GROMACS .gro file of C-alpha atoms in nm:
model
  441
    1MET     CA    1  -8.257 -10.722  -0.785
    2SER     CA    2  -7.962 -10.927  -0.662
    3ASN     CA    3  -7.793 -10.906  -0.326
    4ILE     CA    4  -7.501 -10.716  -0.470
    5ASP     CA    5  -7.744 -10.464  -0.607
    6ASN     CA    6  -7.880 -10.389  -0.263
    7PRO     CA    7  -7.842 -10.648   0.016
    8ASP     CA    8  -7.946 -10.416   0.299
    9LEU     CA    9  -8.238 -10.240   0.134
   10PRO     CA   10  -8.551 -10.267   0.353
   11THR     CA   11  -8.835 -10.420   0.159
   12SER     CA   12  -9.100 -10.223   0.346
   13VAL     CA   13  -9.001  -9.880   0.221
   14ARG     CA   14  -9.182  -9.718  -0.068
   15PRO     CA   15  -9.048  -9.761  -0.426
   16VAL     CA   16  -8.945  -9.395  -0.447
   17ARG     CA   17  -8.731  -9.433  -0.138
   18GLN     CA   18  -8.597  -9.761  -0.272
   19ARG     CA   19  -8.473  -9.578  -0.580
   20LEU     CA   20  -8.323  -9.300  -0.366
   21TYR     CA   21  -8.152  -9.557  -0.145
   22THR     CA   22  -8.010  -9.734  -0.449
   23ALA     CA   23  -7.892  -9.404  -0.601
   24MET     CA   24  -7.720  -9.311  -0.275
   25TRP     CA   25  -7.554  -9.648  -0.255
   26ARG     CA   26  -7.446  -9.619  -0.617
   27TRP     CA   27  -7.264  -9.292  -0.548
   28HIS     CA   28  -7.124  -9.434  -0.224
   29PHE     CA   29  -6.981  -9.718  -0.431
   30TYR     CA   30  -6.836  -9.482  -0.692
   31ALA     CA   31  -6.681  -9.259  -0.427
   32GLY     CA   32  -6.529  -9.562  -0.256
   33LEU     CA   33  -6.396  -9.694  -0.585
   34LEU     CA   34  -6.202  -9.369  -0.626
   35SER     CA   35  -6.103  -9.324  -0.264
   36ILE     CA   36  -6.024  -9.662  -0.107
   37PRO     CA   37  -5.663  -9.716  -0.227
   38ILE     CA   38  -5.557  -9.357  -0.158
   39CYS     CA   39  -5.745  -9.348   0.175
   40ILE     CA   40  -5.549  -9.649   0.299
   41PHE     CA   41  -5.229  -9.480   0.186
   42LEU     CA   42  -5.316  -9.143   0.341
   43GLY     CA   43  -5.434  -9.303   0.663
   44THR     CA   44  -5.107  -9.494   0.693
   45THR     CA   45  -4.878  -9.198   0.619
   46GLY     CA   46  -5.087  -8.968   0.838
   47ALA     CA   47  -5.067  -9.209   1.131
   48ILE     CA   48  -4.690  -9.231   1.095
   49TYR     CA   49  -4.643  -8.854   1.065
   50LEU     CA   50  -4.823  -8.795   1.394
   51PHE     CA   51  -4.519  -8.942   1.567
   52LYS     CA   52  -4.267  -8.705   1.410
   53PRO     CA   53  -4.176  -8.536   1.745
   54PHE     CA   54  -4.086  -8.878   1.885
   55VAL     CA   55  -3.926  -9.043   1.582
   56GLU     CA   56  -3.686  -8.774   1.459
   57PRO     CA   57  -3.495  -8.735   1.788
   58LEU     CA   58  -3.433  -9.111   1.778
   59LEU     CA   59  -3.326  -9.120   1.413
   60TYR     CA   60  -3.093  -8.820   1.431
   61HIS     CA   61  -2.984  -8.830   1.794
   62ASP     CA   62  -2.611  -8.820   1.713
   63LEU     CA   63  -2.651  -8.507   1.500
   64GLN     CA   64  -2.900  -8.316   1.713
   65THR     CA   65  -2.768  -8.390   2.062
   66VAL     CA   66  -2.442  -8.260   2.215
   67THR     CA   67  -2.257  -8.273   2.545
   68VAL     CA   68  -2.320  -7.965   2.760
   69GLY     CA   69  -2.016  -7.737   2.788
   70ASP     CA   70  -1.918  -7.447   3.011
   71SER     CA   71  -2.027  -7.167   2.775
   72THR     CA   72  -2.184  -7.128   2.433
   73LEU     CA   73  -2.044  -6.955   2.128
   74SER     CA   74  -2.236  -6.668   1.976
   75LEU     CA   75  -2.482  -6.757   1.701
   76THR     CA   76  -2.259  -6.561   1.462
   77GLN     CA   77  -1.968  -6.794   1.542
   78GLN     CA   78  -2.189  -7.100   1.505
   79LEU     CA   79  -2.315  -6.971   1.171
   80GLU     CA   80  -1.958  -6.918   1.055
   81ALA     CA   81  -1.875  -7.277   1.156
   82ALA     CA   82  -2.159  -7.412   0.942
   83GLN     CA   83  -2.058  -7.190   0.651
   84SER     CA   84  -1.696  -7.308   0.676
   85ALA     CA   85  -1.813  -7.670   0.668
   86ARG     CA   86  -2.024  -7.607   0.358
   87PRO     CA   87  -1.868  -7.318   0.161
   88ASP     CA   88  -2.068  -7.430  -0.145
   89ALA     CA   89  -2.400  -7.353   0.028
   90ARG     CA   90  -2.571  -7.035   0.143
   91ALA     CA   91  -2.707  -7.012   0.497
   92GLY     CA   92  -3.073  -6.910   0.502
   93SER     CA   93  -3.182  -6.968   0.861
   94ILE     CA   94  -3.058  -7.057   1.205
   95THR     CA   95  -3.252  -7.215   1.491
   96PRO     CA   96  -3.085  -7.220   1.832
   97GLY     CA   97  -3.180  -7.509   2.057
   98THR     CA   98  -3.389  -7.444   2.367
   99ASP     CA   99  -3.248  -7.752   2.545
  100PRO     CA  100  -2.887  -7.732   2.674
  101GLN     CA  101  -2.814  -8.061   2.495
  102ALA     CA  102  -2.957  -7.948   2.161
  103ALA     CA  103  -2.738  -7.866   1.863
  104THR     CA  104  -2.800  -7.546   1.670
  105GLU     CA  105  -2.971  -7.607   1.335
  106VAL     CA  106  -2.857  -7.408   1.032
  107GLY     CA  107  -3.069  -7.421   0.718
  108MET     CA  108  -2.859  -7.400   0.401
  109ARG     CA  109  -2.916  -7.420   0.027
  110THR     CA  110  -2.658  -7.549  -0.217
  111GLN     CA  111  -2.593  -7.404  -0.560
  112ASN     CA  112  -2.791  -7.685  -0.722
  113GLY     CA  113  -3.095  -7.608  -0.504
  114GLU     CA  114  -3.058  -7.880  -0.241
  115ASN     CA  115  -3.186  -7.784   0.105
  116LEU     CA  116  -2.961  -7.894   0.391
  117LEU     CA  117  -2.986  -7.890   0.769
  118VAL     CA  118  -2.641  -7.850   0.923
  119TYR     CA  119  -2.602  -7.911   1.297
  120VAL     CA  120  -2.346  -7.724   1.504
  121ASN     CA  121  -2.232  -7.789   1.862
  122PRO     CA  122  -2.308  -7.454   2.034
  123TYR     CA  123  -2.026  -7.506   2.285
  124THR     CA  124  -1.739  -7.603   2.053
  125GLY     CA  125  -1.848  -7.488   1.708
  126THR     CA  126  -1.800  -7.841   1.575
  127VAL     CA  127  -2.034  -7.948   1.297
  128THR     CA  128  -2.197  -8.270   1.418
  129GLY     CA  129  -2.339  -8.357   1.077
  130GLU     CA  130  -2.589  -8.261   0.811
  131LEU     CA  131  -2.910  -8.386   0.660
  132VAL     CA  132  -3.061  -8.342   0.315
  133ARG     CA  133  -3.408  -8.223   0.402
  134ARG     CA  134  -3.591  -8.415   0.129
  135HIS     CA  135  -3.417  -8.738   0.233
  136MET     CA  136  -3.527  -8.715   0.596
  137PHE     CA  137  -3.768  -8.997   0.685
  138MET     CA  138  -4.050  -8.779   0.815
  139GLN     CA  139  -4.010  -8.532   0.530
  140GLN     CA  140  -4.061  -8.819   0.287
  141VAL     CA  141  -4.368  -8.933   0.483
  142HIS     CA  142  -4.494  -8.572   0.472
  143ASP     CA  143  -4.444  -8.549   0.096
  144LEU     CA  144  -4.609  -8.885   0.039
  145HIS     CA  145  -4.906  -8.782   0.251
  146GLY     CA  146  -4.945  -8.440   0.091
  147GLU     CA  147  -4.860  -8.501  -0.273
  148LEU     CA  148  -4.790  -8.873  -0.325
  149MET     CA  149  -4.440  -8.768  -0.439
  150LEU     CA  150  -4.605  -8.644  -0.760
  151GLY     CA  151  -4.580  -8.268  -0.708
  152LYS     CA  152  -4.881  -8.052  -0.792
  153PHE     CA  153  -5.063  -8.337  -0.967
  154GLY     CA  154  -5.031  -8.549  -0.654
  155THR     CA  155  -5.161  -8.264  -0.439
  156LEU     CA  156  -5.470  -8.236  -0.659
  157PHE     CA  157  -5.527  -8.610  -0.641
  158VAL     CA  158  -5.501  -8.607  -0.261
  159GLU     CA  159  -5.749  -8.317  -0.249
  160LEU     CA  160  -5.987  -8.500  -0.483
  161THR     CA  161  -5.972  -8.808  -0.260
  162ALA     CA  162  -6.029  -8.604   0.057
  163CYS     CA  163  -6.331  -8.430  -0.096
  164TRP     CA  164  -6.486  -8.754  -0.217
  165THR     CA  165  -6.426  -8.908   0.124
  166ILE     CA  166  -6.651  -8.637   0.267
  167VAL     CA  167  -6.913  -8.752   0.016
  168LEU     CA  168  -6.850  -9.109   0.131
  169LEU     CA  169  -6.922  -9.009   0.490
  170ALA     CA  170  -7.241  -8.828   0.392
  171THR     CA  171  -7.380  -9.109   0.175
  172GLY     CA  172  -7.259  -9.368   0.424
  173MET     CA  173  -7.453  -9.203   0.705
  174TYR     CA  174  -7.765  -9.207   0.487
  175LEU     CA  175  -7.722  -9.577   0.415
  176TRP     CA  176  -7.652  -9.653   0.782
  177TRP     CA  177  -7.953  -9.458   0.913
  178PRO     CA  178  -8.193  -9.712   1.073
  179ARG     CA  179  -8.508  -9.768   0.868
  180PRO     CA  180  -8.795  -9.836   0.878
  181THR     CA  181  -8.778  -9.904   1.254
  182PHE     CA  182  -8.508  -9.863   1.516
  183ARG     CA  183  -8.291 -10.166   1.595
  184LEU     CA  184  -7.983 -10.207   1.810
  185HIS     CA  185  -7.786 -10.480   1.635
  186GLY     CA  186  -7.656 -10.391   1.291
  187VAL     CA  187  -7.696 -10.021   1.373
  188PHE     CA  188  -7.511  -9.957   1.698
  189ILE     CA  189  -7.376 -10.306   1.776
  190PRO     CA  190  -7.201 -10.519   1.510
  191ARG     CA  191  -7.352 -10.861   1.443
  192LEU     CA  192  -7.047 -11.079   1.491
  193ARG     CA  193  -7.196 -11.429   1.468
  194GLN     CA  194  -7.443 -11.415   1.182
  195GLY     CA  195  -7.217 -11.502   0.895
  196SER     CA  196  -6.920 -11.348   0.722
  197ARG     CA  197  -7.116 -11.105   0.505
  198LEU     CA  198  -7.308 -10.947   0.792
  199PHE     CA  199  -6.992 -10.943   1.003
  200TRP     CA  200  -6.802 -10.737   0.747
  201ARG     CA  201  -7.103 -10.517   0.669
  202ASP     CA  202  -7.141 -10.425   1.036
  203MET     CA  203  -6.770 -10.393   1.102
  204HIS     CA  204  -6.769 -10.140   0.819
  205ALA     CA  205  -7.093  -9.950   0.875
  206VAL     CA  206  -7.124  -9.952   1.254
  207LEU     CA  207  -6.762  -9.869   1.328
  208ALA     CA  208  -6.767  -9.603   1.054
  209MET     CA  209  -7.068  -9.445   1.225
  210TYR     CA  210  -6.874  -9.412   1.551
  211ALA     CA  211  -6.560  -9.280   1.381
  212SER     CA  212  -6.721  -9.053   1.121
  213ALA     CA  213  -6.702  -8.734   1.331
  214ILE     CA  214  -6.327  -8.774   1.394
  215VAL     CA  215  -6.263  -8.858   1.028
  216LEU     CA  216  -6.463  -8.554   0.917
  217VAL     CA  217  -6.254  -8.332   1.146
  218LEU     CA  218  -5.937  -8.480   0.992
  219LEU     CA  219  -6.063  -8.409   0.641
  220VAL     CA  220  -6.191  -8.057   0.704
  221THR     CA  221  -5.881  -7.943   0.894
  222GLY     CA  222  -5.664  -8.071   0.608
  223LEU     CA  223  -5.848  -7.876   0.337
  224PRO     CA  224  -5.672  -7.539   0.398
  225TRP     CA  225  -5.349  -7.700   0.271
  226THR     CA  226  -5.502  -7.802  -0.060
  227THR     CA  227  -5.454  -7.636  -0.396
  228VAL     CA  228  -5.806  -7.570  -0.524
  229TRP     CA  229  -6.015  -7.554  -0.206
  230GLY     CA  230  -5.732  -7.398  -0.005
  231GLY     CA  231  -5.661  -7.141  -0.277
  232LEU     CA  232  -6.026  -7.038  -0.304
  233PHE     CA  233  -6.056  -7.027   0.075
  234LYS     CA  234  -5.761  -6.786   0.096
  235GLN     CA  235  -5.926  -6.562  -0.162
  236VAL     CA  236  -6.246  -6.556   0.044
  237GLN     CA  237  -6.041  -6.484   0.357
  238SER     CA  238  -5.866  -6.194   0.188
  239ALA     CA  239  -6.185  -6.048   0.041
  240SER     CA  240  -6.362  -6.065   0.378
  241GLY     CA  241  -6.075  -5.917   0.578
  242GLN     CA  242  -6.004  -6.249   0.751
  243ALA     CA  243  -5.662  -6.324   0.601
  244ARG     CA  244  -5.361  -6.406   0.814
  245PRO     CA  245  -5.135  -6.115   0.909
  246LEU     CA  246  -4.867  -6.062   0.644
  247ALA     CA  247  -4.591  -6.128   0.895
  248ALA     CA  248  -4.739  -6.473   0.966
  249GLU     CA  249  -4.716  -6.586   0.603
  250PHE     CA  250  -4.438  -6.828   0.520
  251ARG     CA  251  -4.307  -6.633   0.222
  252VAL     CA  252  -4.334  -6.259   0.276
  253PRO     CA  253  -4.189  -6.006   0.028
  254PHE     CA  254  -4.075  -5.754   0.292
  255LYS     CA  255  -3.778  -5.543   0.188
  256SER     CA  256  -3.506  -5.351   0.371
  257GLU     CA  257  -3.431  -4.997   0.260
  258LYS     CA  258  -3.060  -4.925   0.280
  259PRO     CA  259  -2.972  -4.582   0.417
  260GLU     CA  260  -2.678  -4.400   0.266
  261GLY     CA  261  -2.360  -4.558   0.399
  262GLY     CA  262  -2.561  -4.820   0.588
  263LYS     CA  263  -2.406  -5.151   0.691
  264GLN     CA  264  -2.575  -5.477   0.773
  265LEU     CA  265  -2.646  -5.536   1.140
  266SER     CA  266  -2.465  -5.825   1.300
  267LEU     CA  267  -2.675  -6.129   1.386
  268THR     CA  268  -2.606  -6.057   1.754
  269ASP     CA  269  -2.746  -5.703   1.726
  270ALA     CA  270  -3.050  -5.827   1.536
  271ILE     CA  271  -3.121  -6.082   1.810
  272SER     CA  272  -3.092  -5.814   2.079
  273ILE     CA  273  -3.347  -5.597   1.897
  274ALA     CA  274  -3.583  -5.895   1.854
  275GLN     CA  275  -3.558  -5.983   2.221
  276ALA     CA  276  -3.641  -5.623   2.307
  277HIS     CA  277  -3.965  -5.686   2.115
  278ASP     CA  278  -4.039  -5.991   2.333
  279ILE     CA  279  -3.931  -6.264   2.091
  280THR     CA  280  -3.864  -6.552   2.327
  281GLY     CA  281  -3.876  -6.930   2.346
  282SER     CA  282  -3.803  -7.152   2.047
  283TYR     CA  283  -3.754  -6.934   1.740
  284THR     CA  284  -3.605  -6.953   1.393
  285ILE     CA  285  -3.412  -6.663   1.241
  286THR     CA  286  -3.426  -6.619   0.865
  287LEU     CA  287  -3.119  -6.437   0.737
  288PRO     CA  288  -3.118  -6.149   0.487
  289ARG     CA  289  -3.095  -6.259   0.128
  290GLY     CA  290  -2.941  -5.993  -0.091
  291SER     CA  291  -2.930  -5.619  -0.032
  292GLU     CA  292  -3.308  -5.593   0.021
  293GLY     CA  293  -3.349  -5.894   0.247
  294THR     CA  294  -3.466  -5.880   0.609
  295TYR     CA  295  -3.398  -6.048   0.938
  296GLY     CA  296  -3.703  -6.258   1.021
  297PHE     CA  297  -3.787  -6.404   1.361
  298THR     CA  298  -4.054  -6.670   1.392
  299ASN     CA  299  -4.159  -6.818   1.722
  300ARG     CA  300  -4.405  -7.096   1.645
  301ALA     CA  301  -4.467  -7.205   2.002
  302LEU     CA  302  -4.680  -7.510   2.078
  303ASN     CA  303  -4.906  -7.267   2.259
  304LEU     CA  304  -5.042  -7.063   1.970
  305ALA     CA  305  -5.117  -6.770   2.200
  306GLU     CA  306  -4.738  -6.726   2.233
  307SER     CA  307  -4.663  -6.731   1.858
  308GLN     CA  308  -4.479  -6.425   1.725
  309PHE     CA  309  -4.353  -6.304   1.387
  310LEU     CA  310  -4.109  -6.016   1.347
  311PHE     CA  311  -3.923  -5.870   1.045
  312LEU     CA  312  -3.638  -5.622   1.083
  313ASN     CA  313  -3.457  -5.392   0.841
  314GLN     CA  314  -3.117  -5.556   0.804
  315TYR     CA  315  -2.938  -5.219   0.820
  316THR     CA  316  -3.126  -5.015   1.079
  317GLY     CA  317  -3.301  -5.277   1.289
  318GLU     CA  318  -3.629  -5.095   1.234
  319VAL     CA  319  -3.938  -5.316   1.265
  320ILE     CA  320  -4.085  -5.361   0.917
  321ASN     CA  321  -4.372  -5.582   1.022
  322GLN     CA  322  -4.478  -5.772   1.330
  323ALA     CA  323  -4.764  -5.999   1.431
  324THR     CA  324  -4.877  -6.190   1.736
  325TRP     CA  325  -5.165  -6.428   1.797
  326ASP     CA  326  -5.390  -6.136   1.887
  327ASP     CA  327  -5.338  -5.990   1.538
  328HIS     CA  328  -5.493  -6.297   1.375
  329SER     CA  329  -5.852  -6.277   1.258
  330THR     CA  330  -6.112  -6.520   1.388
  331THR     CA  331  -6.093  -6.729   1.071
  332ALA     CA  332  -5.711  -6.726   1.068
  333LYS     CA  333  -5.711  -6.845   1.430
  334ALA     CA  334  -5.957  -7.122   1.343
  335VAL     CA  335  -5.737  -7.241   1.055
  336ALA     CA  336  -5.423  -7.235   1.273
  337LEU     CA  337  -5.599  -7.428   1.548
  338GLY     CA  338  -5.730  -7.675   1.291
  339ILE     CA  339  -5.381  -7.738   1.155
  340ARG     CA  340  -5.246  -7.805   1.505
  341LEU     CA  341  -5.544  -8.032   1.572
  342HIS     CA  342  -5.483  -8.219   1.244
  343GLN     CA  343  -5.118  -8.277   1.339
  344GLY     CA  344  -5.204  -8.394   1.690
  345GLU     CA  345  -5.032  -8.097   1.854
  346LEU     CA  346  -5.318  -7.890   1.996
  347PHE     CA  347  -5.386  -8.050   2.334
  348GLY     CA  348  -5.119  -8.304   2.408
  349THR     CA  349  -5.128  -8.681   2.401
  350PHE     CA  350  -5.507  -8.704   2.385
  351ASN     CA  351  -5.507  -8.498   2.063
  352LEU     CA  352  -5.245  -8.729   1.911
  353LEU     CA  353  -5.444  -9.040   2.008
  354LEU     CA  354  -5.765  -8.887   1.874
  355MET     CA  355  -5.610  -8.817   1.534
  356LEU     CA  356  -5.444  -9.159   1.535
  357THR     CA  357  -5.787  -9.311   1.594
  358GLY     CA  358  -5.918  -9.117   1.294
  359ALA     CA  359  -5.631  -9.229   1.071
  360LEU     CA  360  -5.672  -9.594   1.173
  361ALA     CA  361  -6.048  -9.565   1.121
  362VAL     CA  362  -5.989  -9.445   0.764
  363ILE     CA  363  -5.769  -9.748   0.700
  364TRP     CA  364  -6.021  -9.987   0.854
  365MET     CA  365  -6.322  -9.839   0.677
  366SER     CA  366  -6.142  -9.868   0.344
  367PHE     CA  367  -6.016 -10.220   0.406
  368SER     CA  368  -6.352 -10.352   0.528
  369ALA     CA  369  -6.525 -10.192   0.228
  370ALA     CA  370  -6.287 -10.375  -0.005
  371VAL     CA  371  -6.358 -10.704   0.174
  372MET     CA  372  -6.734 -10.646   0.146
  373TRP     CA  373  -6.705 -10.579  -0.225
  374TRP     CA  374  -6.492 -10.889  -0.278
  375GLN     CA  375  -6.744 -11.110  -0.097
  376ARG     CA  376  -7.046 -10.970  -0.281
  377ARG     CA  377  -6.906 -10.905  -0.627
  378PRO     CA  378  -7.110 -11.070  -0.905
  379GLN     CA  379  -6.944 -11.268  -1.178
  380GLY     CA  380  -6.869 -11.060  -1.486
  381ARG     CA  381  -6.963 -10.726  -1.330
  382LEU     CA  382  -6.789 -10.463  -1.121
  383GLY     CA  383  -7.070 -10.470  -0.869
  384VAL     CA  384  -7.193 -10.113  -0.894
  385PRO     CA  385  -7.555 -10.097  -0.771
  386ALA     CA  386  -7.781 -10.094  -1.076
  387GLN     CA  387  -7.893  -9.752  -1.193
  388PRO     CA  388  -8.258  -9.689  -1.091
  389ALA     CA  389  -8.493  -9.686  -1.390
  390ASN     CA  390  -8.685  -9.369  -1.478
  391TRP     CA  391  -8.574  -9.195  -1.162
  392LYS     CA  392  -8.541  -8.823  -1.124
  393ILE     CA  393  -8.333  -8.673  -0.846
  394PRO     CA  394  -8.559  -8.512  -0.583
  395ARG     CA  395  -8.517  -8.137  -0.554
  396GLY     CA  396  -8.384  -8.160  -0.201
  397ILE     CA  397  -8.115  -8.409  -0.302
  398ALA     CA  398  -8.031  -8.202  -0.610
  399ALA     CA  399  -7.986  -7.897  -0.387
  400ILE     CA  400  -7.751  -8.094  -0.159
  401ILE     CA  401  -7.549  -8.214  -0.460
  402LEU     CA  402  -7.527  -7.858  -0.590
  403LEU     CA  403  -7.417  -7.733  -0.249
  404LEU     CA  404  -7.148  -8.003  -0.227
  405ALA     CA  405  -7.027  -7.913  -0.577
  406ILE     CA  406  -6.993  -7.549  -0.471
  407LEU     CA  407  -6.829  -7.618  -0.135
  408LEU     CA  408  -6.602  -7.888  -0.280
  409PRO     CA  409  -6.515  -7.774  -0.635
  410LEU     CA  410  -6.320  -8.088  -0.726
  411VAL     CA  411  -6.623  -8.301  -0.635
  412GLY     CA  412  -6.837  -8.089  -0.865
  413ALA     CA  413  -6.587  -8.108  -1.151
  414SER     CA  414  -6.529  -8.482  -1.120
  415LEU     CA  415  -6.902  -8.551  -1.077
  416LEU     CA  416  -6.975  -8.361  -1.396
  417LEU     CA  417  -6.700  -8.555  -1.575
  418VAL     CA  418  -6.838  -8.891  -1.459
  419LEU     CA  419  -7.193  -8.800  -1.563
  420LEU     CA  420  -7.073  -8.687  -1.905
  421LEU     CA  421  -6.878  -9.010  -1.950
  422GLU     CA  422  -7.179  -9.217  -1.848
  423GLN     CA  423  -7.416  -9.042  -2.087
  424THR     CA  424  -7.190  -8.993  -2.389
  425VAL     CA  425  -6.950  -9.288  -2.389
  426LEU     CA  426  -7.005  -9.565  -2.137
  427LYS     CA  427  -7.374  -9.621  -2.208
  428ARG     CA  428  -7.295  -9.668  -2.576
  429LEU     CA  429  -7.064  -9.963  -2.507
  430PRO     CA  430  -7.285 -10.265  -2.423
  431ARG     CA  431  -7.027 -10.472  -2.234
  432VAL     CA  432  -6.896 -10.173  -2.040
  433ARG     CA  433  -7.253 -10.061  -1.968
  434GLU     CA  434  -7.344 -10.401  -1.826
  435TRP     CA  435  -7.016 -10.428  -1.629
  436LEU     CA  436  -7.077 -10.090  -1.465
  437GLY     CA  437  -7.443 -10.156  -1.395
  438LEU     CA  438  -7.564  -9.872  -1.615
  439THR     CA  439  -7.861 -10.073  -1.741
  440ALA     CA  440  -8.195  -9.992  -1.579
  441ALA     CA  441  -8.268 -10.179  -1.259
   0.00000   0.00000   0.00000
């Protein structure tokens, strides 16, 4: 067995454990092969996106910042100013600034489906400028991070990578685990002066051990956004009575019933009713769309305990639905807290630095793994650890694999696909079989 097959395998362990170690390393290699390029990309975009609250005010300062005047115009007047500036677009939301120097933000949608943010000086009614939402720097970073700019296919690929990265952490911890006896160097302290190969091995394995908990938190808190896992999780939430309150959903099909002779409430009246229901702080108002639309008020405060959601009948001002933090189930609260944690917004600067550490760790783990592979790759082969001969998966390991396949459906589906390819196609092609290390060890 060559060094690339297993350079760190202890010679004193029993043959059965040797085969298990090799099998674990083989799947660690496969998972890394799939995940490394995307992990570096996701780590980079995620690290950048953490700084959105600091970057956007710098990029769009001239649009979002105004000189303080003596008195402000009503939101109705500001909305009319935005509509006059863009008569070809329909206003869908308005967000008044909480800072005296902040411009009012009006969300609009053009006839060709383009989403705009139009900024209005609340003191003069002057439109300071507009932004195409999808062209905004941080929106592009967000889309790259969440879907690789490939729509639903990209979202699935990101989810697949995230799920396999969890497998990478699990198999990596098994490979790192000190055996057969405890040692300090190479386990908890990197060996920095014992050659390039050991340097990169330890800079990968030891540092990954320290960062694995943070990286796992990043991965798990990101799963509720995903298509397959997130969709199934929502179904479980709903079936178990742990779903989010309807008013807290982003797209809610609430409808206004129009009384005979009823007229739409003015925006000013709607705001007065919302304030009577304790809507305060930084909030966004969604405007009625069509005759059945509603006034919606969303206060997504940094302090989740202050978050509020309110929907009003556009004609009568009657409350159609309302939710506060206390109305969230335990699971819904956990998901909301996880999202804030993932974005570095839950507990200030330390949270941001913690998530930044996780993102940088993902980049480093991926980069160092690529360097290790490059140094150890054999001539004429990919370098996959050779498949153990006549080895059957122990029941305990099989149970863990089955559990992972259930908890992470895309892992299960892709694992099944890889196994089918190995058995039905790849093993029948001699050169491919040798290149992938599918021959018996």
